[in-house]
Short mmCIF file of C-alpha atoms and ligand atoms in Angstrom, two decimals:
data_model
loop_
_atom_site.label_atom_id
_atom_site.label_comp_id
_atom_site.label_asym_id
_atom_site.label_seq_id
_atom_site.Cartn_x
_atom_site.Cartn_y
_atom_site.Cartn_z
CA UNK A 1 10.98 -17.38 -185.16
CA UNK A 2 8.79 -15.01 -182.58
CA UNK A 3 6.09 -12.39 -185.03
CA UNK A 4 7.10 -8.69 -184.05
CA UNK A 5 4.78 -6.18 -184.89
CA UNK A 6 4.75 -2.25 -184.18
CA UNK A 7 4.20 0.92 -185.01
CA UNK A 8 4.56 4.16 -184.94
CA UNK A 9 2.24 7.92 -186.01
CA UNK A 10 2.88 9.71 -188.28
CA UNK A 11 2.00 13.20 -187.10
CA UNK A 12 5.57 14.94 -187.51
CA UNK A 13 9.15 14.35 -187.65
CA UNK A 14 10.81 11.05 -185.49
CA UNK A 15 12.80 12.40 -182.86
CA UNK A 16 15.50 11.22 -180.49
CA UNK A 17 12.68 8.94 -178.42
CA UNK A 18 11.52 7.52 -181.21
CA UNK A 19 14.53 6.44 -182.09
CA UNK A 20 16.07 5.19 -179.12
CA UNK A 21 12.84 3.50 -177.67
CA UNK A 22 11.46 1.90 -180.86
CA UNK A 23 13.12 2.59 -184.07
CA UNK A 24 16.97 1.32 -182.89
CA UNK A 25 15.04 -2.01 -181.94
CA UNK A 26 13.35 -2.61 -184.96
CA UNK A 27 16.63 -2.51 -187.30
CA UNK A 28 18.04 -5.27 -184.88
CA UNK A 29 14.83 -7.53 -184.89
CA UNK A 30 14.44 -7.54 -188.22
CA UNK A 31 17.15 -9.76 -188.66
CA UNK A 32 16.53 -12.62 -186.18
CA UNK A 33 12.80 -11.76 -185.75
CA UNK A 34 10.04 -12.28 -188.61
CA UNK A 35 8.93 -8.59 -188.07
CA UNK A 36 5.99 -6.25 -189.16
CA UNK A 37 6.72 -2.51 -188.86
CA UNK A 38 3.35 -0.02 -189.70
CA UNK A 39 3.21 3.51 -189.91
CA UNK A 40 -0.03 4.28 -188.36
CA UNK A 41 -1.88 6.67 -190.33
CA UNK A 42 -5.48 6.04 -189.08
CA UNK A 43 -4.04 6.42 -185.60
CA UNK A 44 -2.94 10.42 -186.54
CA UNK A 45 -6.23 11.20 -187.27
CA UNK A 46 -7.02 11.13 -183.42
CA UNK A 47 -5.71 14.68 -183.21
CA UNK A 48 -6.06 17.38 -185.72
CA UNK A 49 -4.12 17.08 -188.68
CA UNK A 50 -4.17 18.59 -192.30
CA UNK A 51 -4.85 16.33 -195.05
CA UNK A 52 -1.22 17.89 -196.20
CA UNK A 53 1.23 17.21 -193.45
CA UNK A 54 -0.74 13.86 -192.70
CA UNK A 55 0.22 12.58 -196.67
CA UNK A 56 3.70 14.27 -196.13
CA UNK A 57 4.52 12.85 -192.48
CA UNK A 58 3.89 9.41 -193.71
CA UNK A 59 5.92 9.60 -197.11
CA UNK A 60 8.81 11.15 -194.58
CA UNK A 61 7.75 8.34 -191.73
CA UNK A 62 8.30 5.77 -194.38
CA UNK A 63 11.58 7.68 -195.98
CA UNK A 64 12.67 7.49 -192.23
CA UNK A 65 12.71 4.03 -191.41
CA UNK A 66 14.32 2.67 -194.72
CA UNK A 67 16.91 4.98 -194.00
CA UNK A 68 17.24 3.99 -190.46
CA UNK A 69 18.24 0.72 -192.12
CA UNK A 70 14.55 -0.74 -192.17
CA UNK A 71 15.33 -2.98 -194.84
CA UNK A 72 12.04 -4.36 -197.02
CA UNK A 73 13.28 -7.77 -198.12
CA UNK A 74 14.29 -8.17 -194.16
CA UNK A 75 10.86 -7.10 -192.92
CA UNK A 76 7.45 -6.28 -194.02
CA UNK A 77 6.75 -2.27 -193.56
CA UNK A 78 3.54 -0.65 -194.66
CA UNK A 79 0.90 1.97 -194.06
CA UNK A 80 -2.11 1.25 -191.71
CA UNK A 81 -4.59 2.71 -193.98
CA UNK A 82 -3.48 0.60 -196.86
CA UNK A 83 -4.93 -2.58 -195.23
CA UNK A 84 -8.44 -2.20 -194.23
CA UNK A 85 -8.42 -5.47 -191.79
CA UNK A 86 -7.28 -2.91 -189.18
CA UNK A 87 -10.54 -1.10 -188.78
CA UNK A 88 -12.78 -3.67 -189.57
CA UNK A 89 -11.03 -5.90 -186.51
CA UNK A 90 -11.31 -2.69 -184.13
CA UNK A 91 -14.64 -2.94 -184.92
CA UNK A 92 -15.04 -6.57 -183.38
CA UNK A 93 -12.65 -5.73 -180.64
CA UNK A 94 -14.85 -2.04 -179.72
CA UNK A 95 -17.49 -4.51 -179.07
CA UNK A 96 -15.19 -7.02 -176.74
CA UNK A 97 -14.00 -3.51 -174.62
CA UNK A 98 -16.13 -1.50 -172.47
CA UNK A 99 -16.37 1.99 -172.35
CA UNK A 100 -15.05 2.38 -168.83
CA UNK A 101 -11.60 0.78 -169.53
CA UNK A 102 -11.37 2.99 -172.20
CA UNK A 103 -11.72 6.25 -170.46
CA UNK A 104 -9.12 4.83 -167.85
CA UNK A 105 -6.05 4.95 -170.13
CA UNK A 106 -4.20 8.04 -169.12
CA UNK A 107 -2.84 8.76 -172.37
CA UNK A 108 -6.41 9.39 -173.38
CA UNK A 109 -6.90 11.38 -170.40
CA UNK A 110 -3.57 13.64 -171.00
CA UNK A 111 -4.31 13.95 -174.48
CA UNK A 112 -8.01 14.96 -174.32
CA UNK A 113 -7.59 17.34 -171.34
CA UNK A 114 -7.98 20.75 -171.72
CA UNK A 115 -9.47 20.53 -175.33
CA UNK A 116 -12.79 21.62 -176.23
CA UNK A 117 -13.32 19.25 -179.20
CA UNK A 118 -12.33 15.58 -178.17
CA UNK A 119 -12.74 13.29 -181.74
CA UNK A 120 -14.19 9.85 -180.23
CA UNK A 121 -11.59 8.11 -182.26
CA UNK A 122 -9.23 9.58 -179.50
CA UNK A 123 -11.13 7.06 -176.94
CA UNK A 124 -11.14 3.89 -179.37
CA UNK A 125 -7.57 4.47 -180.36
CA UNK A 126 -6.16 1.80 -178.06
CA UNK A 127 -8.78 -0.37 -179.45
CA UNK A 128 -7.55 0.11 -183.06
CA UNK A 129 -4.03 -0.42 -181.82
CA UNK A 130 -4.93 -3.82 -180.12
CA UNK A 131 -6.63 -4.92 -183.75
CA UNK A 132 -3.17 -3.69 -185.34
CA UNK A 133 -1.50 -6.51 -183.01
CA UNK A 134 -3.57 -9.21 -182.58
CA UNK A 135 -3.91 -9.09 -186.81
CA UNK A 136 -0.74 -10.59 -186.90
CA UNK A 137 -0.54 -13.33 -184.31
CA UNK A 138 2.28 -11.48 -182.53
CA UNK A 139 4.57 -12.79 -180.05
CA UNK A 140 6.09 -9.59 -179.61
CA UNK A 141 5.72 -5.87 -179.25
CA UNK A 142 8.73 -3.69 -178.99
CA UNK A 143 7.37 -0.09 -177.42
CA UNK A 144 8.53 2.56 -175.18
CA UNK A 145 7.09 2.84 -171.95
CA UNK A 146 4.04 5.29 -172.72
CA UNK A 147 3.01 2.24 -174.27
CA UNK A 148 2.58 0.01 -171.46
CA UNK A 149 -0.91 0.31 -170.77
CA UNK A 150 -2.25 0.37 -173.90
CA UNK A 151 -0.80 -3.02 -174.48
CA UNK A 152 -1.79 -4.53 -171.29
CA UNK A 153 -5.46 -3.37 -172.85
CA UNK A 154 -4.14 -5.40 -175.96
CA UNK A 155 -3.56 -8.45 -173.96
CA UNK A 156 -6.70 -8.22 -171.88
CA UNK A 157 -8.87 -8.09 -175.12
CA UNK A 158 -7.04 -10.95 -176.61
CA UNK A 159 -8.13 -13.36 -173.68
CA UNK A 160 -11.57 -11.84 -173.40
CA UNK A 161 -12.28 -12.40 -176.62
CA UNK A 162 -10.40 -16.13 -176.87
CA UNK A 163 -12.22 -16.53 -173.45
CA UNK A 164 -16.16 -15.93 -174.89
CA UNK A 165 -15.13 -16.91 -178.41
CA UNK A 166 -12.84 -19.72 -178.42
CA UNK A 167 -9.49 -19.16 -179.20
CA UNK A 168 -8.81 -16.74 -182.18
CA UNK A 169 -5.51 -14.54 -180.83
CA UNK A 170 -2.32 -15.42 -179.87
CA UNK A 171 -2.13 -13.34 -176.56
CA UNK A 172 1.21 -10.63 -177.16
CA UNK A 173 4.04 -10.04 -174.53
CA UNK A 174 5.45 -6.05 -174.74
CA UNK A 175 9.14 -5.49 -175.29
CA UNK A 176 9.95 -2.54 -173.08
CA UNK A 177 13.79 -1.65 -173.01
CA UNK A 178 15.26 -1.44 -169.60
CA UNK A 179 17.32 1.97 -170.88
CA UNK A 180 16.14 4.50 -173.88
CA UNK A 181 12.38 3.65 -173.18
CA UNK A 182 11.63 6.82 -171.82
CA UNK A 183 13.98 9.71 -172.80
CA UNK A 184 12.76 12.92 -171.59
CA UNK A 185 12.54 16.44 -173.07
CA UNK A 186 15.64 18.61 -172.88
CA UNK A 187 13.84 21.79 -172.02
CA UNK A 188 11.54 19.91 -169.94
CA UNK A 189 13.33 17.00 -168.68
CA UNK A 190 10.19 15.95 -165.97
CA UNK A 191 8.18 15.39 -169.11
CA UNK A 192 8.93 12.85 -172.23
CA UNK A 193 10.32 14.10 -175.22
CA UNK A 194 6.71 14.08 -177.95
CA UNK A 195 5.92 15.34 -181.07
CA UNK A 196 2.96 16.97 -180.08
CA UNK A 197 3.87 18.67 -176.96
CA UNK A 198 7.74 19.10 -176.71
CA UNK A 199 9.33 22.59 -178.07
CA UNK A 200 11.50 22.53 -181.05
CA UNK A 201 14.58 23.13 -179.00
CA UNK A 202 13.55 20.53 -176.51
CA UNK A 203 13.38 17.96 -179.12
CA UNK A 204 16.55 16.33 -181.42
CA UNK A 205 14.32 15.74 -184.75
CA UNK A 206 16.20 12.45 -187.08
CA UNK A 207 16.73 15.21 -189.74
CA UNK A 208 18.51 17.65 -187.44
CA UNK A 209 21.57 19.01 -188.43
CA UNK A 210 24.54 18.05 -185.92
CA UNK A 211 25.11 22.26 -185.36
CA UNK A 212 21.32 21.94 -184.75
CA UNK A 213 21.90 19.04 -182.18
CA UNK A 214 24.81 20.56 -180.81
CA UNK A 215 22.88 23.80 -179.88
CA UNK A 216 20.47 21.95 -178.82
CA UNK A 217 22.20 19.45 -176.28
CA UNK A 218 24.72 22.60 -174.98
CA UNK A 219 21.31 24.74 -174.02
CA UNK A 220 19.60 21.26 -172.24
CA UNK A 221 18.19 22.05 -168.91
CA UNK A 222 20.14 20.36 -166.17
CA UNK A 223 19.97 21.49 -162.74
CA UNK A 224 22.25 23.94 -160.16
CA UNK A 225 24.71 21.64 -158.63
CA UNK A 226 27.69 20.18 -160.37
CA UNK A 227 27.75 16.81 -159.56
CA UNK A 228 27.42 14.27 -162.77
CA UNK A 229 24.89 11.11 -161.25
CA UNK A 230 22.34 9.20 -162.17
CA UNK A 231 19.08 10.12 -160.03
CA UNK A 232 16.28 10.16 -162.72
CA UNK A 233 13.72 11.52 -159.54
CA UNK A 234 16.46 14.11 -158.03
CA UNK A 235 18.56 15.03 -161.09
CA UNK A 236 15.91 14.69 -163.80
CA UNK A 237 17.86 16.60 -166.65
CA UNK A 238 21.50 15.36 -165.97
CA UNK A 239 20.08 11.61 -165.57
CA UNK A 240 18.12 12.25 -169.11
CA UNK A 241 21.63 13.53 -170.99
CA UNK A 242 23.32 9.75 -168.95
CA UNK A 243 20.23 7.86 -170.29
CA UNK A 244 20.60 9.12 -174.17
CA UNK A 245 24.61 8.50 -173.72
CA UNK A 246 24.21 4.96 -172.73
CA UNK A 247 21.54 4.01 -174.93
CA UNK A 248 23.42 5.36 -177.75
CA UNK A 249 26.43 3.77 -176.68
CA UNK A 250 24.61 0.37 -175.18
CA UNK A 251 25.90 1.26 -171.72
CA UNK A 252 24.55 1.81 -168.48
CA UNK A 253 23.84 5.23 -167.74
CA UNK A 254 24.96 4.83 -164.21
CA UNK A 255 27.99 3.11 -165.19
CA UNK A 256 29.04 6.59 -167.38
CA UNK A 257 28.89 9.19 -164.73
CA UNK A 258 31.58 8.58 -162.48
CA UNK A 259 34.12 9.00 -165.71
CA UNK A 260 32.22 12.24 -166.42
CA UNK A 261 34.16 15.26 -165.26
CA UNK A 262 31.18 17.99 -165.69
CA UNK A 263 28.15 19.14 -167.23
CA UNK A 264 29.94 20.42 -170.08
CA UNK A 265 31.72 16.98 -170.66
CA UNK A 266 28.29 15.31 -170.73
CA UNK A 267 26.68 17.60 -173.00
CA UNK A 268 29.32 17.48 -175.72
CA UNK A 269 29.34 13.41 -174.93
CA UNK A 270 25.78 13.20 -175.35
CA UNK A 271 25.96 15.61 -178.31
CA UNK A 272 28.46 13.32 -180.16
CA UNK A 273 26.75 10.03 -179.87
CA UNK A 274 23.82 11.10 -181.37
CA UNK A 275 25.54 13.52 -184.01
CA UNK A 276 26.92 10.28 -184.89
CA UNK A 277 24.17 7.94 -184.43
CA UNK A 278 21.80 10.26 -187.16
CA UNK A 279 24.95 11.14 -189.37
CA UNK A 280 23.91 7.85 -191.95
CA UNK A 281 20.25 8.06 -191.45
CA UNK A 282 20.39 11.60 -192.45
CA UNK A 283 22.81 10.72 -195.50
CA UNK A 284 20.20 7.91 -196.44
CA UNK A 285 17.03 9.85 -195.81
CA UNK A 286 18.26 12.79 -198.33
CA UNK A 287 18.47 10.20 -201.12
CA UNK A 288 15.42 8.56 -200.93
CA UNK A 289 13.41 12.38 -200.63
CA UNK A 290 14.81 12.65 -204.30
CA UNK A 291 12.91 9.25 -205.12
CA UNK A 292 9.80 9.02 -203.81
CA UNK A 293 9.14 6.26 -206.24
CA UNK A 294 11.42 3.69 -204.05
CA UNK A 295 9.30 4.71 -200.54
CA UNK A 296 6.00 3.79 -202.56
CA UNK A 297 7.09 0.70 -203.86
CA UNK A 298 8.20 -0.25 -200.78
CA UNK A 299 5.03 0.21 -199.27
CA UNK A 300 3.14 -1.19 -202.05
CA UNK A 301 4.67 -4.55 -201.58
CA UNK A 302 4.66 -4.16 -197.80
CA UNK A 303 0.91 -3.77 -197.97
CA UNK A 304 0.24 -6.83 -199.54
CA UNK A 305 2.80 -9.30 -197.64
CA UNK A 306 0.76 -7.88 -194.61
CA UNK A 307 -2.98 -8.74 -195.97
CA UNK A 308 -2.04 -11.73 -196.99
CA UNK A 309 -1.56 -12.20 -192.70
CA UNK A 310 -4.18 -9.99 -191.76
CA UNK A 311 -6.96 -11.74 -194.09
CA UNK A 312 -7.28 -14.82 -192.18
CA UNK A 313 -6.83 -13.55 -188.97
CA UNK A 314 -9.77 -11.35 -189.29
CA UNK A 315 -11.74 -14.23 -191.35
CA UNK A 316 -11.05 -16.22 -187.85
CA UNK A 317 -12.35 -13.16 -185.65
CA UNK A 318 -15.47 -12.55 -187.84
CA UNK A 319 -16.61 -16.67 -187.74
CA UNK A 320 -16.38 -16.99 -184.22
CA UNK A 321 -18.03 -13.76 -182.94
CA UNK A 322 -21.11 -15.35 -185.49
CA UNK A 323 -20.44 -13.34 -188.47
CA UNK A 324 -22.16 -15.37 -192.08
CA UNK A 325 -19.28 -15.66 -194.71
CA UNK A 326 -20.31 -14.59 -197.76
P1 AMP B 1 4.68 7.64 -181.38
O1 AMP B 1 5.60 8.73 -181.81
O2 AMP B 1 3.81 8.07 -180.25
O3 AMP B 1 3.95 7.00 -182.50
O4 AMP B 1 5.62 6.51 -180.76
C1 AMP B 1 6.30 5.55 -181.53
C2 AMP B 1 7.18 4.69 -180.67
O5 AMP B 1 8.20 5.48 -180.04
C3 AMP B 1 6.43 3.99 -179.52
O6 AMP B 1 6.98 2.71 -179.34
C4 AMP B 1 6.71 4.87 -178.34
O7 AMP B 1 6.62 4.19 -177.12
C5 AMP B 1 8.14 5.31 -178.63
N1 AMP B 1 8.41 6.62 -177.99
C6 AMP B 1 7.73 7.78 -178.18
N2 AMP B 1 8.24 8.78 -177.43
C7 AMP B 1 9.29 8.23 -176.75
C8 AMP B 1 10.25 8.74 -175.81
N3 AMP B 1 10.21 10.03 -175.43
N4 AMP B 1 11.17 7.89 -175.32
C9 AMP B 1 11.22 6.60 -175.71
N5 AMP B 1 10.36 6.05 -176.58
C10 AMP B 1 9.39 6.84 -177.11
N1 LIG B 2 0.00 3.89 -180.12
C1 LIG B 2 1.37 3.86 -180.53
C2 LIG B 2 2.03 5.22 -180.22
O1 LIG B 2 1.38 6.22 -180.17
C3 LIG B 2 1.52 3.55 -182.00
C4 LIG B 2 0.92 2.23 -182.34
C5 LIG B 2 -0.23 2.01 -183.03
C6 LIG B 2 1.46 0.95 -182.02
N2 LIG B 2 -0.45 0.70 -183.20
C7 LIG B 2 0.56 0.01 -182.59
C8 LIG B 2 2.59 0.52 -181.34
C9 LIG B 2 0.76 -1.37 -182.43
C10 LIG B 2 2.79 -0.86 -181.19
C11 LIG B 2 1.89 -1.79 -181.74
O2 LIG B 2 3.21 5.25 -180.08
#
């Protein structure tokens, strides 16, 4: 049975990326795949956040996944901050990276750009993320595709450190999805749909309501022709509104467009599928807000199924970088 880890921040409501690039894959592997899925906490405090909507976004985060059909007994989900392996293997690994590589990752660079006050934690964020994988001995890490480079970082630091240390890690392969890995924003459709940069009415939040999606798919940018085809570099918008259909509907978003009539069709198509893709999650996600109780307990037990993991794995690191035991 391959290890799958991942995770995912929580620093405001999942959206339609989320769910189609990462979430929609974890419900699957959890039941062939002995899977870890943590909400990464630590990771939100790269960017400005209120001690508030941090504590809320990861009750909601959790609350999100189980009703996505994240199922406990199937899978172990936690929170980051709730097992403190993670930071103390970043620390080993900050000393395996150099500072260079860091400042090469261009999510860094987007994200730091054009602030005055840049937390350092936003540069050693990859770093943390790497200790969140190699924890676990994963085989696998199903991402979108902003993640690529982080986890090619992941994989570099694994050898490096197996290379000077003797090897500690088992060395991750990424699980990109050839369709859903990068949908786009619907006001904005040349940039990816985010939490922290898209508009509300360029983003479909998991707790939308379907009028809400409705709206929001009928005003999505598209482009002045007529013409329904998939050209993701020509036709940005209409290929985006192809690429949510098919990955709703595991199809090919090339496939769909010939038996698309017009813009209108594809809207309302597009519109549908996720209307019905959210309608349960939404259902779900409205019970468990009345009982916070079942979230925490989840997370509770989640937390220690992953020490117990994450323990000797960092016991491992710690011996061979020369670290005394105790
Ligand atoms: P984040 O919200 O940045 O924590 O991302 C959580 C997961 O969702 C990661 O695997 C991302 O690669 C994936 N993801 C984020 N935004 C998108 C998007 N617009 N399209 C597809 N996947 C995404
Ligand atoms: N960096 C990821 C993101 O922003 C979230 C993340 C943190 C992650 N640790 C991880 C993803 C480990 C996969 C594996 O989306």
């Amino acid at each position: 049975m391959a290890r799958v880890f991942s995770g995912i921040q929580p620093s405001g409501t999942l959206h339609l990326g989320n769910y189609l690039g990462a979430l929609q894959r974890f419900v699957q592997r959890q039941e062939v795949d002995d899977a870890y899925y943590c909400i990464v906490d630590l990771h939100a405090l790269t960017l400005e956040i209120s001690p508030e909507v941090l504590r809320q976004a990861t009750i909601d985060t959790a609350a999100l996944f189980l009703a996505a059909g994240i199922d406990p007994d199937r899978c172990v989900l936690f929170v980051q901050g709730h097992v403190p392996e993670h930071t103390q293997l970043a620390w080993l690994l900050e000393c395996t990276a150099s500072y260079g590589e860091l400042q090469r990752m261009t999510q860094f660079k987007d994200k730091a750009q054009g602030r005055d006050q840049v937390r350092s934690s936003l540069l050693t964020y990859p770093v943390l993320m790497a200790a969140d994988v190699l924890l676990y001995d994963t085989n696998i890490v199903p991402v979108g595709d902003d993640q690529r480079q982080h986890l090619e970082l992941t994989r570099n630091l694994a050898e490096r450190f197996n290379h000077r240390y003797g090897k500690t890690f088992v060395v991750p392969e990424m699980d990109i999805p050839e369709i859903g890995a990068r949908i786009m924003d619907l006001q904005v459709p040349t940039k990816k749909m985010s939490k922290s940069t898209s508009s509300p009415q360029g983003l479909i939040a998991l707790s939308d309501t379907p009028a809400e999606i409705e709206r929001k798919f009928r005003r999505a940018v598209t482009d002045s022709e007529t013409e329904v085809r998939y050209d993701p570099e020509h036709k940005p918008g209409v290929s985006n509104l192809l690429e949510i259909l098919a990955a709703a509907n595991g199809a090919d978003p090339a496939g769909l467009a010939p038996g698309i009539a017009s813009y209108g069709e594809l809207k309302q198509a597009a519109a549908d599928a996720v209307i019905e893709l959210f309608a349960p999650v939404r259902e779900r996600y409205a019970e468990l807000a009345a009982d916070p109780g079942t979230v925490a307990a989840a997370l509770r037990k989640g937390a220690e199924k992953a020490e117990a993991i994450a323990a000797p794995t960092l016991e491992r690191a710690q011996r061979a970088i020369g670290l005394l035991s105790t």
